[in-house]
Short mmCIF file of C-alpha atoms in Angstrom, two decimals:
data_model
loop_
_atom_site.label_atom_id
_atom_site.label_comp_id
_atom_site.label_asym_id
_atom_site.label_seq_id
_atom_site.Cartn_x
_atom_site.Cartn_y
_atom_site.Cartn_z
CA MET A 127 0.00 0.00 0.00
CA TYR A 128 2.89 2.36 0.73
CA LEU A 129 4.48 3.08 -2.63
CA LYS A 130 5.58 -0.44 -3.49
CA LYS A 131 7.65 -1.05 -6.59
CA PRO A 132 5.57 -2.11 -9.59
CA LEU A 133 5.88 -5.73 -10.65
CA TRP A 134 7.08 -4.85 -14.12
CA SER A 135 10.12 -3.00 -12.72
CA GLU A 136 11.52 -6.30 -11.42
CA SER A 137 11.10 -8.28 -14.64
CA SER A 138 14.19 -9.89 -16.18
CA PRO A 139 15.72 -8.31 -19.30
CA THR A 140 14.68 -9.83 -22.60
CA PRO A 141 17.25 -11.26 -25.03
CA GLU A 142 18.27 -9.13 -27.97
CA SER A 143 16.54 -11.53 -30.37
CA ASP A 144 13.21 -10.98 -28.62
CA GLN A 145 13.43 -7.19 -28.49
CA LYS A 146 10.78 -5.18 -30.39
CA PRO A 147 11.48 -2.32 -32.79
CA PRO A 148 12.40 1.05 -31.21
CA TYR A 149 8.98 2.60 -31.80
CA THR A 150 7.31 -0.30 -29.98
CA ALA A 151 9.71 -0.03 -27.04
CA THR A 152 9.02 3.70 -26.78
CA ALA A 153 5.27 3.16 -26.73
CA VAL A 154 5.60 0.47 -24.08
CA GLY A 155 7.84 2.72 -21.99
CA GLU A 156 5.34 5.56 -22.10
CA MET A 157 2.57 3.20 -21.09
CA VAL A 158 4.64 1.92 -18.16
CA VAL A 159 5.33 5.48 -17.00
CA SER A 160 1.64 6.35 -17.27
CA LEU A 161 0.60 3.24 -15.35
CA ASN A 162 3.20 3.95 -12.71
CA LYS A 163 1.87 7.50 -12.19
CA GLN A 164 -1.68 6.18 -11.90
CA ARG A 165 -0.56 3.58 -9.37
CA ILE A 166 1.21 6.18 -7.23
CA TYR A 167 -1.83 8.47 -7.37
CA ARG A 168 -4.12 5.63 -6.22
CA GLU A 169 -1.77 4.72 -3.36
CA VAL A 170 -1.46 8.32 -2.22
CA THR A 171 -5.23 8.78 -2.32
CA LEU A 172 -5.97 5.48 -0.56
CA ALA A 173 -3.35 6.02 2.16
CA LEU A 174 -4.66 9.49 2.96
CA GLN A 175 -8.30 8.49 2.87
CA THR A 176 -7.68 5.58 5.22
CA GLY A 177 -5.51 7.58 7.59
CA LEU A 178 -7.83 10.59 7.69
CA LYS A 179 -10.87 8.42 8.33
CA ASP A 180 -9.24 6.91 11.43
CA ALA A 181 -7.76 10.25 12.51
CA ARG A 182 -11.31 11.65 12.78
CA ALA A 183 -12.57 8.77 14.95
CA GLU A 184 -14.20 9.28 18.34
CA PHE A 185 -11.88 6.89 20.17
CA SER A 186 -8.23 7.62 20.81
CA PHE A 187 -6.92 4.16 19.92
CA ILE A 188 -8.49 4.42 16.45
CA ARG A 189 -7.00 7.88 15.94
CA VAL A 190 -3.60 6.48 16.96
CA ARG A 191 -3.93 3.82 14.27
CA GLY A 192 -4.72 6.46 11.67
CA LEU A 193 -1.83 8.70 12.73
CA ARG A 194 0.61 5.80 12.54
CA SER A 195 -0.61 5.05 9.04
CA ILE A 196 -0.19 8.68 7.98
CA LEU A 197 3.28 8.91 9.56
CA LYS A 198 4.40 5.75 7.78
CA PHE A 199 3.05 7.20 4.58
CA LEU A 200 4.94 10.48 5.11
CA ARG A 201 8.23 8.62 5.40
CA SER A 202 7.65 6.89 2.08
CA VAL A 203 6.46 10.10 0.41
CA ALA A 204 9.67 11.92 1.34
CA GLU A 205 11.67 9.64 -0.97
CA SER A 206 10.07 10.88 -4.20
CA ASP A 207 9.45 14.38 -5.54
CA SER A 208 6.46 13.24 -7.58
CA THR A 209 4.68 11.80 -4.56
CA ILE A 210 5.47 14.94 -2.56
CA ASN A 211 3.68 17.03 -5.20
CA LEU A 212 0.62 14.79 -4.98
CA PHE A 213 0.75 14.86 -1.20
CA CYS A 214 0.89 18.67 -1.07
CA HIS A 215 -2.63 18.93 -2.51
CA SER A 216 -4.05 17.27 0.63
CA GLN A 217 -2.52 19.57 3.24
CA SER A 218 -5.51 21.88 3.45
CA ILE A 219 -7.38 18.86 4.89
CA LEU A 220 -4.78 16.95 6.90
CA VAL A 221 -3.36 19.78 9.02
CA PRO A 222 -6.76 21.03 10.30
CA VAL A 223 -7.73 17.46 11.26
CA LEU A 224 -4.74 17.28 13.61
CA PHE A 225 -5.88 20.35 15.53
CA GLN A 226 -9.56 19.43 15.50
CA TYR A 227 -9.03 15.99 17.02
CA SER A 228 -5.64 14.87 18.35
CA LEU A 229 -4.35 18.31 19.43
CA ARG A 230 -7.71 19.54 20.63
CA ARG A 231 -8.16 21.02 24.10
CA TYR A 232 -10.82 18.82 25.64
CA GLU A 233 -11.05 20.76 28.88
CA GLU A 234 -12.78 23.52 26.93
CA ASP A 235 -15.63 21.22 25.92
CA THR A 236 -18.59 21.98 28.18
CA VAL A 237 -22.21 20.92 27.99
CA VAL A 238 -24.24 24.10 27.64
CA ASN A 239 -27.68 22.45 27.71
CA LEU A 240 -29.42 19.13 28.21
CA ASN A 241 -31.33 19.00 24.95
CA HIS A 242 -29.40 15.91 23.86
CA ILE A 243 -30.91 13.95 26.75
CA PHE A 244 -34.47 14.51 25.52
CA GLY A 245 -33.64 14.40 21.82
CA VAL A 246 -33.59 11.45 19.44
CA GLU A 247 -29.93 11.66 18.43
CA PRO A 248 -27.29 11.00 21.10
CA MET A 249 -24.65 13.59 21.84
CA LYS A 250 -21.42 12.97 19.94
CA MET A 251 -18.42 12.76 22.24
CA SER A 252 -14.74 11.99 21.72
CA THR A 253 -12.28 10.46 24.15
CA PRO A 254 -9.39 12.71 25.21
CA SER A 255 -6.08 12.32 23.44
CA THR A 256 -3.53 10.03 25.07
CA ASP A 257 0.15 10.90 25.36
CA ALA A 258 0.97 8.52 22.51
CA GLU A 259 -1.64 10.15 20.28
CA VAL A 260 -0.35 13.65 20.98
CA ALA A 261 3.23 12.57 20.20
CA LEU A 262 2.17 10.97 16.91
CA ALA A 263 0.10 14.00 15.91
CA LEU A 264 3.08 16.27 16.55
CA ARG A 265 5.30 14.05 14.41
CA VAL A 266 2.77 14.18 11.59
CA LEU A 267 2.54 17.96 11.92
CA GLU A 268 6.32 18.24 11.82
CA GLY A 269 6.50 16.07 8.70
CA CYS A 270 3.81 18.09 6.95
CA CYS A 271 5.59 21.38 7.64
CA LEU A 272 8.95 20.05 6.45
CA LEU A 273 7.58 18.48 3.27
CA HIS A 274 5.18 21.30 2.42
CA ARG A 275 6.04 24.88 3.37
CA GLU A 276 2.45 26.10 3.04
CA SER A 277 1.41 23.69 5.80
CA THR A 278 2.77 26.22 8.30
CA ILE A 279 0.27 28.73 6.89
CA PHE A 280 -2.59 26.24 7.23
CA ALA A 281 -1.48 25.47 10.78
CA HIS A 282 -1.23 29.16 11.70
CA GLN A 283 -5.01 29.46 11.36
CA HIS A 284 -5.34 27.14 14.39
CA LYS A 285 -2.90 29.04 16.66
CA PRO A 286 -0.34 26.21 16.67
CA ILE A 287 2.28 27.96 18.80
CA GLU A 288 -0.23 28.55 21.59
CA VAL A 289 -1.39 24.92 21.41
CA LEU A 290 2.14 23.51 21.41
CA MET A 291 3.33 25.77 24.22
CA ASP A 292 0.38 24.54 26.27
CA ILE A 293 1.47 20.95 25.61
CA LEU A 294 5.06 21.79 26.49
CA SER A 295 4.14 23.36 29.81
CA THR A 296 1.32 21.06 30.96
CA ARG A 297 2.15 17.63 29.58
CA GLY A 298 4.51 15.81 31.93
CA GLY A 299 5.71 13.15 29.49
CA VAL A 300 9.24 13.45 28.16
CA LEU A 301 8.20 11.98 24.81
CA GLU A 302 5.53 14.58 24.06
CA GLN A 303 7.68 17.48 25.23
CA GLY A 304 10.62 16.40 23.09
CA VAL A 305 8.48 15.95 19.98
CA CYS A 306 6.80 19.27 20.74
CA LEU A 307 10.15 21.07 20.52
CA ASP A 308 10.83 19.50 17.12
CA ALA A 309 7.39 20.54 15.87
CA LEU A 310 7.93 24.10 17.10
CA ILE A 311 11.10 24.41 15.03
CA SER A 312 9.34 23.16 11.89
CA LEU A 313 6.51 25.65 12.42
CA MET A 314 8.85 28.63 12.81
CA LEU A 315 11.27 27.87 9.98
CA ASP A 316 9.75 30.05 7.27
CA LEU A 317 6.84 31.88 8.87
CA SER A 318 7.52 35.05 10.82
CA ALA A 319 3.96 35.08 12.19
CA ASN A 320 4.63 31.87 14.12
CA GLN A 321 7.92 33.32 15.38
CA MET A 322 6.10 36.37 16.71
CA ASP A 323 3.51 34.12 18.37
CA PHE A 324 6.35 32.20 20.01
CA GLU A 325 7.73 35.44 21.42
CA SER A 326 4.33 36.59 22.65
CA CYS A 327 3.85 33.25 24.44
CA ASP A 328 7.20 33.71 26.25
CA GLY A 329 8.47 30.58 24.56
CA ILE A 330 12.14 31.25 25.34
CA GLU A 331 11.35 31.55 29.05
CA GLU A 332 9.55 28.21 29.05
CA VAL A 333 12.42 26.44 27.25
CA ALA A 334 14.95 28.10 29.55
CA HIS A 335 12.96 26.95 32.58
CA LEU A 336 13.08 23.35 31.32
CA ILE A 337 16.78 23.34 30.49
CA ARG A 338 17.71 24.85 33.90
CA ASP A 339 15.79 22.17 35.80
CA LYS A 340 18.47 19.67 36.85
CA GLN A 341 15.80 17.27 38.13
CA LEU A 342 14.35 16.96 34.63
CA ASP A 343 15.17 14.08 32.32
CA GLU A 344 18.58 14.68 30.74
CA ASN A 345 17.38 13.76 27.25
CA LEU A 346 14.71 16.46 27.42
CA ARG A 347 17.26 19.01 28.62
CA MET A 348 19.47 18.02 25.66
CA LYS A 349 16.50 18.51 23.35
CA CYS A 350 16.00 22.00 24.80
CA GLY A 351 19.64 22.81 24.09
CA GLU A 352 19.30 21.60 20.50
CA PHE A 353 16.14 23.66 20.15
CA LEU A 354 17.91 26.86 21.21
CA LEU A 355 20.85 26.18 18.89
CA LEU A 356 18.57 25.59 15.90
CA LEU A 357 16.34 28.54 16.66
CA ILE A 358 19.15 31.04 17.16
CA GLY A 359 21.07 29.69 14.17
CA HIS A 360 18.01 30.18 11.99
CA VAL A 361 17.20 33.63 13.34
CA ASN A 362 20.77 34.79 12.72
CA GLU A 363 20.21 34.28 8.99
CA ARG A 364 17.41 36.86 8.94
CA ASP A 365 18.16 40.58 8.66
CA ARG A 366 14.86 41.62 10.22
CA ALA A 367 14.03 38.71 12.47
CA PRO A 368 10.79 38.80 14.48
CA LEU A 369 12.71 37.39 17.45
CA ALA A 370 15.06 40.37 17.62
CA ARG A 371 15.38 40.14 21.43
CA ILE A 372 16.18 36.45 21.51
CA HIS A 373 19.88 36.95 22.28
CA GLU A 374 19.12 39.30 25.15
CA ASP A 375 16.51 36.91 26.53
CA VAL A 376 18.89 33.94 26.42
CA ARG A 377 21.62 35.97 28.13
CA ARG A 378 19.21 37.07 30.84
CA LEU A 379 17.75 33.62 31.43
CA LEU A 380 20.79 31.37 31.04
CA GLY A 381 23.72 33.61 31.83
CA GLU A 382 26.47 35.22 29.80
CA LYS A 383 28.61 32.09 29.42
CA SER A 384 25.83 29.84 28.14
CA ALA A 385 24.43 32.55 25.88
CA SER A 386 27.86 33.17 24.32
CA LEU A 387 28.37 29.45 23.82
CA ILE A 388 24.99 29.08 22.10
CA TRP A 389 25.62 32.09 19.88
CA ALA A 390 29.12 30.91 18.88
CA ALA A 391 27.96 27.34 18.17
CA SER A 392 25.05 28.55 16.04
CA GLN A 393 27.45 30.39 13.70
CA PHE A 394 28.84 27.11 12.38
CA ARG A 395 25.48 25.60 11.50
CA PRO A 396 25.41 26.61 7.78
CA THR A 397 28.76 24.85 7.14
CA LEU A 398 27.36 21.54 8.37
CA ASP A 399 24.28 21.38 6.15
CA LEU A 400 26.13 19.33 3.53
CA ASP A 401 26.24 16.24 5.77
CA LEU A 402 23.10 15.45 7.75
CA GLU A 403 24.74 12.86 9.99
CA LEU A 404 27.64 15.20 10.77
CA SER A 405 25.21 18.02 11.50
CA LEU A 406 23.22 15.92 13.97
CA THR A 407 26.38 14.74 15.72
CA ALA A 408 27.72 18.29 16.00
CA LEU A 409 24.35 19.55 17.24
CA HIS A 410 24.29 16.87 19.95
CA ILE A 411 27.84 17.73 21.07
CA GLN A 412 27.06 21.45 21.20
CA ALA A 413 23.90 20.84 23.21
CA ARG A 414 25.93 18.76 25.68
CA ARG A 415 28.35 21.67 26.12
CA VAL A 416 25.46 24.04 26.77
CA LEU A 417 24.20 21.75 29.55
CA GLU A 418 27.69 21.50 31.05
CA SER A 419 27.99 25.28 31.10
CA LEU A 420 24.68 25.53 32.97
CA ASP A 421 25.56 22.79 35.47
CA LEU A 422 28.69 24.65 36.54
CA TYR A 423 26.63 27.27 38.35
#
């Protein structure tokens, strides 16, 4: 179902004596290409329809199944430009579903009247999102924003920074908080409106509070360090960045030594983009140094 290779691509080569004239081979090749495009389109459509149907379910375990299907599909889509183009047409539907169901704030749902008790149709209710569901939804959101830049615009209509900052501050699970930081970076990459929302929500203060907490899980503290390095490295590339006070805020919240270390490490980020594995290793090492500088106090 997930972009399998067509059967004819694995067929053995035919002997030279059995080959057809050039015009026949060209016609067959065009037909194969056309069939392959139709197959990919059907698989993209089927995968999204199946995943979206489950992602809108009333029960959390069904929504988890749908999100896992969509996430698996995203990983296969990322390997082909043609499938990415087909996938981009669905983002106006997929991104809103994430905020309407899995990332929804259920504490705001209140029963305003009792008409459903005396009516014929029962009241439709949905089970709250579990930690696993929230983490999967954030991964799907991150993938959508990285594969399709306009997804950040679709997400902005649902106040994503406010929703994610609420998850970061209220959810106690390390898994959700770590994934939340990754999703925040993907949302702020190319949309200044989300960056301004992050500043208005005092996002830097929340991240600084987490990274200073020595009782917190070390992996989450490392993730906070990586988040600051990526955010500051990205902001430094902008002449008129919305987060103009970010350097002052980091210096005030983390101290001069840690702020200088983060600023210096972020300057080398563009030179590491050529090798993804090297970039991730360097980012991890730099985040470790940031934690060590904080633990000295």
